[in-house]
Tab-separated table of C-alpha atoms in Angstrom:
chain	number	residue	atom	x	y	z
A	1	MET	CA	-32.772	77.665	-162.186
A	2	LEU	CA	-32.754	75.052	-159.433
A	3	ILE	CA	-29.058	75.458	-158.648
A	4	GLN	CA	-29.393	79.253	-158.491
A	5	ILE	CA	-32.200	79.093	-155.915
A	6	LEU	CA	-30.208	76.701	-153.742
A	7	GLY	CA	-27.050	78.814	-154.039
A	8	ILE	CA	-28.814	81.989	-152.904
A	9	ILE	CA	-30.307	80.133	-149.926
A	10	VAL	CA	-26.894	78.728	-148.923
A	11	LEU	CA	-25.174	82.126	-149.059
A	12	LEU	CA	-28.006	83.774	-147.091
A	13	MET	CA	-27.870	81.131	-144.356
A	14	ALA	CA	-24.062	81.435	-144.118
A	15	LEU	CA	-24.327	85.208	-143.651
A	16	ARG	CA	-26.989	84.779	-140.968
A	17	THR	CA	-24.710	82.291	-139.201
A	18	LEU	CA	-21.949	84.905	-139.099
A	19	PHE	CA	-24.140	87.733	-137.772
A	20	ALA	CA	-26.304	85.788	-135.292
A	21	GLN	CA	-26.560	86.896	-131.666
A	22	ASP	CA	-26.924	83.709	-129.672
A	23	ARG	CA	-24.763	80.604	-129.837
A	24	SER	CA	-27.502	78.013	-130.232
A	25	GLU	CA	-29.147	80.215	-132.853
A	26	ARG	CA	-26.000	79.667	-134.921
A	27	MET	CA	-26.518	75.902	-134.769
A	28	LEU	CA	-29.986	76.172	-136.370
A	29	TYR	CA	-28.726	78.338	-139.234
A	30	LEU	CA	-25.771	75.979	-139.723
A	31	ASN	CA	-28.126	73.023	-140.061
A	32	ALA	CA	-30.216	74.798	-142.712
A	33	MET	CA	-27.034	75.609	-144.665
A	34	SER	CA	-25.958	71.974	-144.486
A	35	PHE	CA	-29.287	70.901	-146.041
A	36	GLY	CA	-28.659	73.309	-148.893
A	37	ILE	CA	-25.147	72.087	-149.618
A	38	ALA	CA	-26.231	68.424	-149.642
A	39	GLY	CA	-28.956	69.200	-152.190
A	40	LEU	CA	-26.555	71.262	-154.288
A	41	MET	CA	-24.034	68.420	-154.496
A	42	ALA	CA	-26.733	65.947	-155.538
A	43	LEU	CA	-27.919	68.325	-158.267
A	44	TYR	CA	-24.376	68.931	-159.580
A	45	ILE	CA	-23.154	65.303	-159.725
A	46	GLN	CA	-25.858	63.408	-161.622
A	47	THR	CA	-24.515	59.876	-161.136
A	48	PRO	CA	-25.310	57.362	-158.350
A	49	PHE	CA	-22.113	58.284	-156.535
A	50	GLY	CA	-23.498	61.793	-156.105
A	51	ALA	CA	-26.299	60.462	-153.911
A	52	ILE	CA	-23.817	58.454	-151.845
A	53	ILE	CA	-21.614	61.504	-151.240
A	54	ALA	CA	-24.617	63.678	-150.350
A	55	ILE	CA	-25.794	61.125	-147.760
A	56	THR	CA	-22.272	60.745	-146.338
A	57	TYR	CA	-21.742	64.499	-146.034
A	58	PHE	CA	-25.096	65.109	-144.402
A	59	ILE	CA	-24.766	62.375	-141.787
A	60	ALA	CA	-21.187	63.401	-140.952
A	61	SER	CA	-22.216	67.030	-140.489
A	62	THR	CA	-25.089	65.922	-138.258
A	63	ILE	CA	-22.701	63.956	-136.055
A	64	SER	CA	-20.446	66.969	-135.624
A	65	SER	CA	-23.481	69.184	-134.873
A	66	ASN	CA	-24.508	66.684	-132.202
A	67	ALA	CA	-21.067	66.883	-130.579
A	68	ILE	CA	-21.021	70.701	-130.679
A	69	ALA	CA	-24.509	70.995	-129.179
A	70	TYR	CA	-23.581	68.559	-126.408
A	71	SER	CA	-20.522	70.544	-125.403
A	72	ILE	CA	-22.361	73.891	-125.587
A	73	GLY	CA	-24.326	72.618	-122.590
A	74	ARG	CA	-21.155	71.765	-120.684
A	75	VAL	CA	-19.144	74.911	-121.409
A	76	LYS	CA	-21.446	77.698	-120.279
A	77	ASN	CA	-19.301	80.860	-120.328
A	78	GLU	CA	-15.695	80.169	-120.967
A	79	ILE	CA	-12.774	82.282	-119.813
A	80	ILE	CA	-10.692	83.886	-122.521
A	81	LEU	CA	-7.238	85.244	-121.864
A	82	ASP	CA	-6.734	88.071	-124.297
A	83	GLU	CA	-4.367	91.044	-124.285
B	1	MET	CA	-43.320	80.031	-164.823
B	2	ASN	CA	-44.393	76.418	-164.917
B	3	GLU	CA	-41.255	75.429	-163.015
B	4	ILE	CA	-41.934	77.808	-160.128
B	5	ILE	CA	-45.433	76.389	-159.595
B	6	ALA	CA	-43.964	72.870	-159.503
B	7	ILE	CA	-41.397	73.921	-156.887
B	8	ILE	CA	-44.086	75.527	-154.711
B	9	ILE	CA	-46.307	72.441	-154.857
B	10	ALA	CA	-43.323	70.208	-153.992
B	11	ALA	CA	-42.419	72.487	-151.055
B	12	VAL	CA	-45.927	72.286	-149.630
B	13	LEU	CA	-46.041	68.488	-150.028
B	14	SER	CA	-42.683	67.906	-148.334
B	15	TRP	CA	-43.490	70.397	-145.503
B	16	ILE	CA	-46.688	68.523	-144.674
B	17	ASN	CA	-44.882	65.182	-144.930
B	18	PHE	CA	-42.012	65.856	-142.572
B	19	VAL	CA	-43.876	67.943	-140.003
B	20	LEU	CA	-46.662	65.382	-139.632
B	21	ILE	CA	-44.310	62.387	-139.376
B	22	ASP	CA	-41.935	64.101	-136.961
B	23	THR	CA	-44.773	65.206	-134.694
B	24	TRP	CA	-46.375	61.776	-134.790
B	25	MET	CA	-43.098	60.083	-133.865
B	26	GLY	CA	-42.859	62.204	-130.724
B	27	LEU	CA	-40.099	64.690	-131.440
B	28	PRO	CA	-41.727	67.589	-129.504
B	29	GLU	CA	-42.337	65.380	-126.471
B	30	GLN	CA	-38.853	65.031	-125.038
B	31	PRO	CA	-35.276	65.821	-126.072
B	32	GLY	CA	-33.641	62.624	-127.263
B	33	VAL	CA	-30.082	63.729	-126.559
B	34	ARG	CA	-28.696	66.411	-124.284
B	35	GLY	CA	-27.847	68.882	-127.059
B	36	ALA	CA	-31.519	69.129	-128.043
B	37	ASP	CA	-32.351	70.149	-124.480
B	38	VAL	CA	-29.896	73.055	-124.653
B	39	ILE	CA	-31.268	74.317	-127.987
B	40	GLY	CA	-34.903	73.968	-126.879
B	41	ARG	CA	-34.397	75.947	-123.692
B	42	SER	CA	-32.508	78.627	-125.607
B	43	VAL	CA	-35.432	78.994	-128.029
B	44	LYS	CA	-37.814	79.264	-125.092
B	45	ARG	CA	-35.665	81.946	-123.473
B	46	ARG	CA	-35.938	84.037	-126.636
B	47	GLY	CA	-39.730	83.974	-126.488
B	48	GLY	CA	-40.759	80.749	-128.156
B	49	ASP	CA	-42.555	77.566	-127.239
B	50	LEU	CA	-40.759	74.708	-125.465
B	51	ALA	CA	-42.239	71.885	-127.572
B	52	GLY	CA	-41.297	73.659	-130.790
B	53	GLY	CA	-37.824	74.230	-129.392
B	54	PHE	CA	-37.407	70.528	-128.701
B	55	PHE	CA	-38.587	69.834	-132.269
B	56	GLN	CA	-35.937	72.146	-133.733
B	57	GLY	CA	-33.239	70.783	-131.447
B	58	ASN	CA	-34.026	67.196	-132.367
B	59	ILE	CA	-33.803	68.060	-136.069
B	60	VAL	CA	-30.339	69.556	-135.504
B	61	CYS	CA	-29.005	66.711	-133.385
B	62	SER	CA	-30.022	63.642	-135.398
B	63	PRO	CA	-31.212	62.999	-138.976
B	64	ASP	CA	-34.989	62.720	-138.678
B	65	ALA	CA	-37.807	62.735	-141.217
B	66	SER	CA	-36.529	66.014	-142.679
B	67	ALA	CA	-33.195	64.409	-143.551
B	68	GLY	CA	-35.020	61.329	-144.798
B	69	THR	CA	-37.118	63.476	-147.139
B	70	LEU	CA	-34.131	65.353	-148.583
B	71	LEU	CA	-31.858	62.336	-148.994
B	72	ALA	CA	-34.562	60.095	-150.462
B	73	SER	CA	-35.475	62.692	-153.077
B	74	ALA	CA	-31.782	63.205	-153.901
B	75	ALA	CA	-31.292	59.457	-154.271
B	76	CYS	CA	-34.438	59.174	-156.409
B	77	TYR	CA	-33.067	61.916	-158.662
B	78	THR	CA	-29.695	60.264	-159.228
B	79	ILE	CA	-30.354	56.508	-158.906
B	80	GLY	CA	-33.907	55.863	-160.015
B	81	THR	CA	-37.384	56.312	-158.653
B	82	PRO	CA	-38.288	53.295	-156.511
B	83	GLU	CA	-34.791	51.961	-155.743
B	84	GLY	CA	-33.173	55.188	-154.606
B	85	GLY	CA	-35.649	55.794	-151.830
B	86	LEU	CA	-35.178	52.298	-150.429
B	87	ILE	CA	-31.363	52.601	-150.469
B	88	ALA	CA	-31.612	56.019	-148.794
B	89	ALA	CA	-33.875	54.551	-146.101
B	90	VAL	CA	-31.252	51.958	-145.152
B	91	LEU	CA	-28.420	54.513	-145.058
B	92	VAL	CA	-30.520	56.956	-143.012
B	93	TYR	CA	-31.256	54.144	-140.532
B	94	PHE	CA	-27.541	53.477	-140.009
B	95	GLY	CA	-26.859	57.199	-139.619
B	96	ASN	CA	-29.695	57.490	-137.125
B	97	ARG	CA	-28.314	54.745	-134.945
B	98	LEU	CA	-24.876	56.408	-134.983
B	99	CYS	CA	-26.532	59.474	-133.376
B	100	ALA	CA	-28.181	57.425	-130.551
B	101	ASP	CA	-31.721	57.648	-131.924
B	102	PRO	CA	-34.162	54.754	-132.493
B	103	GLY	CA	-34.558	55.633	-136.168
B	104	TYR	CA	-38.279	55.302	-136.710
B	105	ALA	CA	-38.822	58.849	-137.991
B	106	GLY	CA	-36.064	58.857	-140.612
B	107	THR	CA	-37.000	55.605	-142.334
B	108	THR	CA	-40.713	56.383	-142.261
B	109	GLY	CA	-40.100	59.771	-143.845
B	110	ALA	CA	-37.877	58.301	-146.557
B	111	LEU	CA	-40.374	55.574	-147.487
B	112	SER	CA	-43.366	57.928	-147.534
B	113	ILE	CA	-41.626	60.549	-149.686
B	114	THR	CA	-40.732	57.755	-152.127
B	115	CYS	CA	-44.441	56.985	-152.518
B	116	ILE	CA	-45.234	60.696	-152.918
B	117	ILE	CA	-42.569	61.137	-155.618
B	118	PHE	CA	-43.809	58.039	-157.439
B	119	ALA	CA	-47.348	59.446	-157.436
B	120	ALA	CA	-46.319	63.011	-158.328
B	121	SER	CA	-44.240	61.951	-161.331
B	122	TYR	CA	-47.510	61.368	-163.239
B	123	ILE	CA	-48.486	65.045	-162.989
B	124	GLY	CA	-45.101	66.348	-164.057
B	125	ILE	CA	-43.258	67.086	-160.783
B	126	GLY	CA	-39.859	65.434	-160.852
B	127	PRO	CA	-37.539	64.523	-157.957
B	128	ALA	CA	-35.331	67.581	-158.626
B	129	ASP	CA	-38.214	69.835	-157.685
B	130	PHE	CA	-38.587	67.959	-154.416
B	131	ILE	CA	-34.933	68.654	-153.476
B	132	VAL	CA	-35.421	72.423	-153.845
B	133	GLY	CA	-38.831	72.207	-152.190
B	134	MET	CA	-37.415	70.410	-149.155
B	135	VAL	CA	-34.684	73.033	-148.732
B	136	LEU	CA	-37.316	75.799	-148.939
B	137	ALA	CA	-39.427	73.949	-146.350
B	138	ILE	CA	-36.538	73.590	-143.896
B	139	VAL	CA	-35.703	77.279	-144.313
B	140	THR	CA	-39.187	78.220	-143.135
B	141	ILE	CA	-38.655	76.152	-139.981
B	142	GLN	CA	-35.021	76.839	-139.084
B	143	GLY	CA	-33.979	79.914	-140.966
B	144	LEU	CA	-36.421	82.809	-140.802
B	145	HIS	CA	-37.669	83.530	-137.295
B	146	HIS	CA	-37.332	80.952	-134.556
B	147	PRO	CA	-39.951	82.026	-131.944
B	148	LEU	CA	-42.784	82.288	-134.495
B	149	ALA	CA	-41.897	78.914	-136.035
B	150	SER	CA	-41.712	77.252	-132.624
B	151	LYS	CA	-45.127	78.656	-131.662
B	152	LEU	CA	-46.622	77.201	-134.860
B	153	LEU	CA	-44.999	73.822	-134.198
B	154	GLY	CA	-46.204	73.862	-130.610
B	155	ARG	CA	-49.776	74.475	-131.735
B	156	ILE	CA	-49.576	71.546	-134.185
B	157	ALA	CA	-48.132	69.323	-131.445
B	158	GLU	CA	-50.917	70.293	-129.056
B	159	LYS	CA	-53.529	69.438	-131.664
B	160	MET	CA	-52.012	65.995	-132.237
B	161	GLY	CA	-51.652	65.246	-128.524
B	162	ARG	CA	-47.858	65.276	-128.423
B	163	HIS	CA	-47.175	68.404	-126.372
B	164	THR	CA	-44.363	68.186	-123.862
B	165	LYS	CA	-44.909	67.614	-120.157
B	166	LEU	CA	-41.591	69.102	-119.069
B	167	THR	CA	-41.393	72.704	-117.958
C	1	MET	CA	-50.802	54.792	-167.710
C	2	ILE	CA	-49.129	51.650	-168.953
C	3	ILE	CA	-47.612	49.206	-166.476
C	4	HIS	CA	-45.025	46.980	-168.105
C	5	ALA	CA	-44.378	43.402	-167.095
C	6	ASN	CA	-40.933	44.343	-165.732
C	7	VAL	CA	-42.494	46.648	-163.148
C	8	LEU	CA	-44.786	43.866	-161.961
C	9	ILE	CA	-41.862	41.449	-161.631
C	10	THR	CA	-39.863	44.048	-159.650
C	11	ILE	CA	-42.735	44.757	-157.239
C	12	LEU	CA	-43.286	41.003	-156.838
C	13	SER	CA	-39.597	40.551	-155.962
C	14	TYR	CA	-39.806	43.147	-153.182
C	15	ILE	CA	-42.910	41.435	-151.770
C	16	LEU	CA	-41.089	38.085	-151.946
C	17	ALA	CA	-38.142	39.545	-150.014
C	18	ILE	CA	-40.471	40.782	-147.242
C	19	VAL	CA	-42.298	37.426	-147.076
C	20	SER	CA	-39.087	35.397	-146.872
C	21	VAL	CA	-37.585	37.650	-144.203
C	22	MET	CA	-40.786	37.333	-142.155
C	23	VAL	CA	-40.829	33.529	-142.391
C	24	VAL	CA	-37.165	33.118	-141.449
C	25	GLY	CA	-37.500	35.737	-138.718
C	26	LEU	CA	-40.428	33.878	-137.176
C	27	LEU	CA	-38.386	30.669	-137.268
C	28	LEU	CA	-35.481	32.445	-135.538
C	29	ARG	CA	-37.847	33.902	-132.865
C	30	ILE	CA	-37.284	37.605	-133.485
C	31	PRO	CA	-40.125	39.524	-131.753
C	32	ILE	CA	-42.844	40.756	-134.107
C	33	LEU	CA	-43.498	44.211	-132.627
C	34	PRO	CA	-41.380	46.317	-130.256
C	35	GLU	CA	-42.802	46.883	-126.810
C	36	ARG	CA	-45.043	49.841	-125.942
C	37	PRO	CA	-44.289	53.052	-126.160
C	38	MET	CA	-43.213	51.998	-129.584
C	39	ARG	CA	-41.453	55.153	-130.699
C	40	TYR	CA	-38.782	55.137	-127.977
C	41	SER	CA	-37.793	51.465	-127.901
C	42	PHE	CA	-34.540	50.147	-129.322
C	43	THR	CA	-35.697	46.526	-129.709
C	44	ILE	CA	-34.919	44.806	-133.009
C	45	SER	CA	-38.172	43.356	-134.378
C	46	ILE	CA	-39.502	41.965	-137.645
C	47	ILE	CA	-41.490	45.006	-138.777
C	48	PHE	CA	-38.750	47.447	-137.980
C	49	PRO	CA	-35.894	47.432	-138.942
C	50	THR	CA	-35.562	43.950	-140.460
C	51	SER	CA	-38.069	44.425	-143.308
C	52	VAL	CA	-36.638	47.843	-144.186
C	53	LEU	CA	-33.120	46.393	-144.274
C	54	ALA	CA	-34.320	43.533	-146.488
C	55	ILE	CA	-35.913	45.700	-149.175
C	56	GLY	CA	-32.962	48.106	-149.042
C	57	PHE	CA	-30.387	45.373	-149.624
C	58	THR	CA	-32.572	43.943	-152.396
C	59	ALA	CA	-32.649	47.341	-154.102
C	60	ILE	CA	-28.849	47.656	-153.836
C	61	LEU	CA	-28.366	44.234	-155.459
C	62	PHE	CA	-30.873	45.076	-158.220
C	63	LYS	CA	-29.002	48.256	-159.092
C	64	LEU	CA	-25.715	46.334	-159.134
C	65	GLY	CA	-27.089	44.087	-161.882
C	66	TYR	CA	-28.259	40.896	-160.142
C	67	ASN	CA	-31.918	40.577	-161.194
C	68	GLY	CA	-34.464	37.911	-160.477
C	69	MET	CA	-36.746	36.558	-157.797
C	70	LEU	CA	-34.205	34.049	-156.450
C	71	VAL	CA	-31.925	36.949	-155.442
C	72	ALA	CA	-34.767	38.461	-153.398
C	73	VAL	CA	-35.433	35.223	-151.498
C	74	VAL	CA	-31.727	34.670	-150.740
C	75	VAL	CA	-31.322	38.274	-149.571
C	76	GLY	CA	-34.329	37.858	-147.260
C	77	VAL	CA	-32.871	34.757	-145.607
C	78	LEU	CA	-29.421	36.336	-145.190
C	79	THR	CA	-30.900	39.567	-143.780
C	80	ALA	CA	-32.867	37.674	-141.142
C	81	ILE	CA	-29.738	35.824	-139.985
C	82	PHE	CA	-27.781	39.119	-139.992
C	83	ALA	CA	-30.429	40.922	-137.950
C	84	LYS	CA	-30.680	38.119	-135.416
C	85	TYR	CA	-27.017	37.520	-134.682
C	86	PHE	CA	-24.849	40.454	-135.815
C	87	LEU	CA	-26.910	43.681	-135.732
C	88	GLU	CA	-26.983	43.918	-131.951
C	89	SER	CA	-23.195	43.956	-131.718
C	90	LEU	CA	-22.717	46.147	-134.803
C	91	LEU	CA	-24.999	48.936	-133.555
C	92	PRO	CA	-25.085	48.700	-129.755
C	93	LYS	CA	-27.849	50.224	-127.677
C	94	PRO	CA	-26.792	53.618	-126.293
C	95	LEU	CA	-26.113	53.944	-122.594
C	96	THR	CA	-29.154	55.045	-120.613
C	97	GLU	CA	-28.206	58.714	-120.218
C	98	GLU	CA	-25.092	60.762	-119.829
C	99	SER	CA	-24.657	60.502	-116.107
C	100	SER	CA	-21.908	63.098	-115.844
D	1	MET	CA	-32.274	88.074	-168.849
D	2	TYR	CA	-30.549	88.079	-165.505
D	3	PRO	CA	-26.832	87.866	-166.242
D	4	PHE	CA	-25.753	87.764	-162.606
D	5	LEU	CA	-27.700	84.550	-162.043
D	6	ASP	CA	-25.255	82.697	-164.293
D	7	LEU	CA	-22.463	83.462	-161.856
D	8	ILE	CA	-24.017	81.290	-159.144
D	9	THR	CA	-22.649	77.787	-159.534
D	10	LEU	CA	-21.352	75.264	-157.031
D	11	THR	CA	-17.819	76.673	-157.316
D	12	THR	CA	-18.668	80.290	-156.504
D	13	VAL	CA	-21.071	79.340	-153.719
D	14	SER	CA	-18.421	77.139	-152.097
D	15	VAL	CA	-15.804	79.883	-152.342
D	16	GLY	CA	-18.255	82.324	-150.747
D	17	VAL	CA	-18.977	79.935	-147.879
D	18	LEU	CA	-15.234	79.385	-147.376
D	19	LEU	CA	-14.595	83.147	-147.184
D	20	ILE	CA	-17.467	83.669	-144.731
D	21	GLY	CA	-16.153	80.855	-142.532
D	22	THR	CA	-12.643	82.299	-142.555
D	23	ALA	CA	-13.921	85.746	-141.598
D	24	GLY	CA	-15.939	84.228	-138.765
D	25	ILE	CA	-12.954	82.312	-137.380
D	26	ILE	CA	-10.867	85.491	-137.363
D	27	LEU	CA	-13.486	87.952	-136.075
D	28	LEU	CA	-15.329	86.042	-133.327
D	29	LYS	CA	-13.786	85.873	-129.860
D	30	LYS	CA	-15.061	82.823	-127.964
D	31	PRO	CA	-13.593	79.355	-128.795
D	32	MET	CA	-17.013	77.674	-129.187
D	33	ASP	CA	-18.019	80.226	-131.837
D	34	LYS	CA	-14.779	79.492	-133.628
D	35	VAL	CA	-15.629	75.763	-133.661
D	36	ILE	CA	-19.090	76.475	-135.123
D	37	MET	CA	-17.584	78.585	-137.898
D	38	PHE	CA	-15.038	75.804	-138.488
D	39	ALA	CA	-17.907	73.388	-139.102
D	40	LEU	CA	-19.285	75.880	-141.652
D	41	LEU	CA	-15.870	76.059	-143.353
D	42	GLN	CA	-15.798	72.275	-143.720
D	43	GLY	CA	-19.007	72.414	-145.719
D	44	GLY	CA	-17.549	74.904	-148.149
D	45	PHE	CA	-14.361	72.872	-148.437
D	46	ILE	CA	-16.179	69.653	-149.352
D	47	GLY	CA	-18.315	71.564	-151.843
D	48	LEU	CA	-15.185	72.920	-153.502
D	49	ILE	CA	-13.689	69.421	-153.799
D	50	VAL	CA	-16.944	68.076	-155.281
D	51	SER	CA	-17.095	70.898	-157.823
D	52	ALA	CA	-13.711	69.745	-159.146
D	53	LYS	CA	-15.113	66.157	-159.306
D	54	TYR	CA	-12.563	64.517	-157.009
D	55	LEU	CA	-15.281	62.367	-155.471
D	56	ASP	CA	-13.123	59.853	-153.579
D	57	VAL	CA	-11.209	62.650	-151.863
D	58	ALA	CA	-14.531	64.238	-150.959
D	59	VAL	CA	-15.811	61.055	-149.295
D	60	ALA	CA	-12.594	60.746	-147.259
D	61	ALA	CA	-12.819	64.408	-146.197
D	62	ALA	CA	-16.478	64.028	-145.236
D	63	VAL	CA	-15.729	60.979	-143.089
D	64	PHE	CA	-12.774	62.563	-141.284
D	65	ASP	CA	-14.467	65.876	-140.493
D	66	PRO	CA	-16.405	64.894	-137.328
D	67	ILE	CA	-13.280	63.286	-135.908
D	68	SER	CA	-11.333	66.539	-136.094
D	69	THR	CA	-14.253	68.474	-134.621
D	70	VAL	CA	-14.546	66.053	-131.696
D	71	ILE	CA	-10.798	66.293	-130.968
D	72	MET	CA	-10.987	70.109	-130.880
D	73	LEU	CA	-14.038	69.978	-128.603
D	74	ILE	CA	-12.252	67.665	-126.144
D	75	ALA	CA	-9.331	70.082	-125.985
D	76	ILE	CA	-11.595	73.107	-125.433
D	77	THR	CA	-13.618	71.416	-122.673
D	78	LYS	CA	-10.487	70.279	-120.840
D	79	LEU	CA	-8.819	73.695	-121.077
D	80	ASP	CA	-11.923	75.400	-119.736
D	81	GLU	CA	-12.104	73.065	-116.736
D	82	ILE	CA	-8.426	73.656	-115.962
D	83	ARG	CA	-8.813	77.449	-116.093
D	84	LYS	CA	-11.894	77.472	-113.862
D	85	LYS	CA	-10.187	75.185	-111.343
D	86	LYS	CA	-7.130	77.451	-111.309
D	87	ILE	CA	-9.166	80.573	-110.567
D	88	LYS	CA	-11.033	78.756	-107.795
D	89	SER	CA	-7.841	77.539	-106.138
D	90	GLN	CA	-6.318	81.031	-106.321
D	91	GLU	CA	-9.337	82.525	-104.541
D	92	ASP	CA	-9.164	79.856	-101.871
D	93	GLY	CA	-5.478	80.551	-101.414
D	94	PHE	CA	-6.041	84.270	-100.928
D	95	PHE	CA	-8.807	83.922	-98.428
D	96	ALA	CA	-7.495	81.003	-96.423
């Protein structure tokens, strides 16, 4: 029951990340999905190492979110060379 | 049916916990890092409140009391009730300093949710319910509708005297 | 509710760890409180983060199997020395702002 | 009672997140959007490793993920500066 609720939330947040309009809106949905995955891993592995891996994953994903949000401010509208 | 009521009570408890501690520690006042500034101004441009935008941006850019609540309840579920919260507080402090944040909000949130879990285990709400409840609480802030959530957070910040002075 | 004797001994060990880290920290002249506005300062003080580190390390050692009050006192002394001399270089203060 | 609820486990959720991340990397145009979807794909990847219970591999993957993201961000920022500088110098050359 608990795992099913978390799984539905994670899939919903991933779909909203794909179909979002703005770029910083995507960051907020991505953070909510990362919360869900950390809780899901702690519920699936029921040993003390499960808590360690959940903490490690969450802090690492926060560091990468920090770097992405910092460089969103620097790269305003980038030039793409298609065709 | 009994399980759903437990999850709802846990969600309400963890929502009150992390919103009050984050507002008291001054998250809506100023953006700690530069990425939070970008996200806050983007939320304001879409019709929200600036203080609530800074709140959401600070949650994205460094593990604050919301992360402390989730990780402490996960550690209490897998390790044991008093010890897991204390271990999670230390690890959240190191992670907070890696993200250039003082780290007061994360450790305070982890320690207070440990006390709440220890008290709630006598009425039959386990730590596993608090994990699901915390994810439901963060979805109401970050996942449903950003301008409405930021207006609510801005009103709470104004009531506690922590509204931003930037424009 | 029934409180066993083991629970009392565990709570007493945590309190002992906090007391020992406070005594050694006062001897080593760590400041007691960070300066005002307290929520934005990076100063290492006794209340935060040294006490939190002390009870966290005590909990890690308890879960690894080393029980007893003597462990708590030794961990408190070692944590105070660690926070005074090594924590500043392990986690440096961030630069004032990105000036770019 | 609800037979489709039994299908939702950590394995299927991680595979779904991986597929969504792959579709996002292919469909979206701008490089920064591609990096955001890459961060989403990393979450699904670590979840898939954990569901097979290779926990040590999962810790190593979780530690090395921000490093790869930071390296890609440095490359994107540098490339963008070079392209903007090139366009500016071309305009100056035409008008001067």
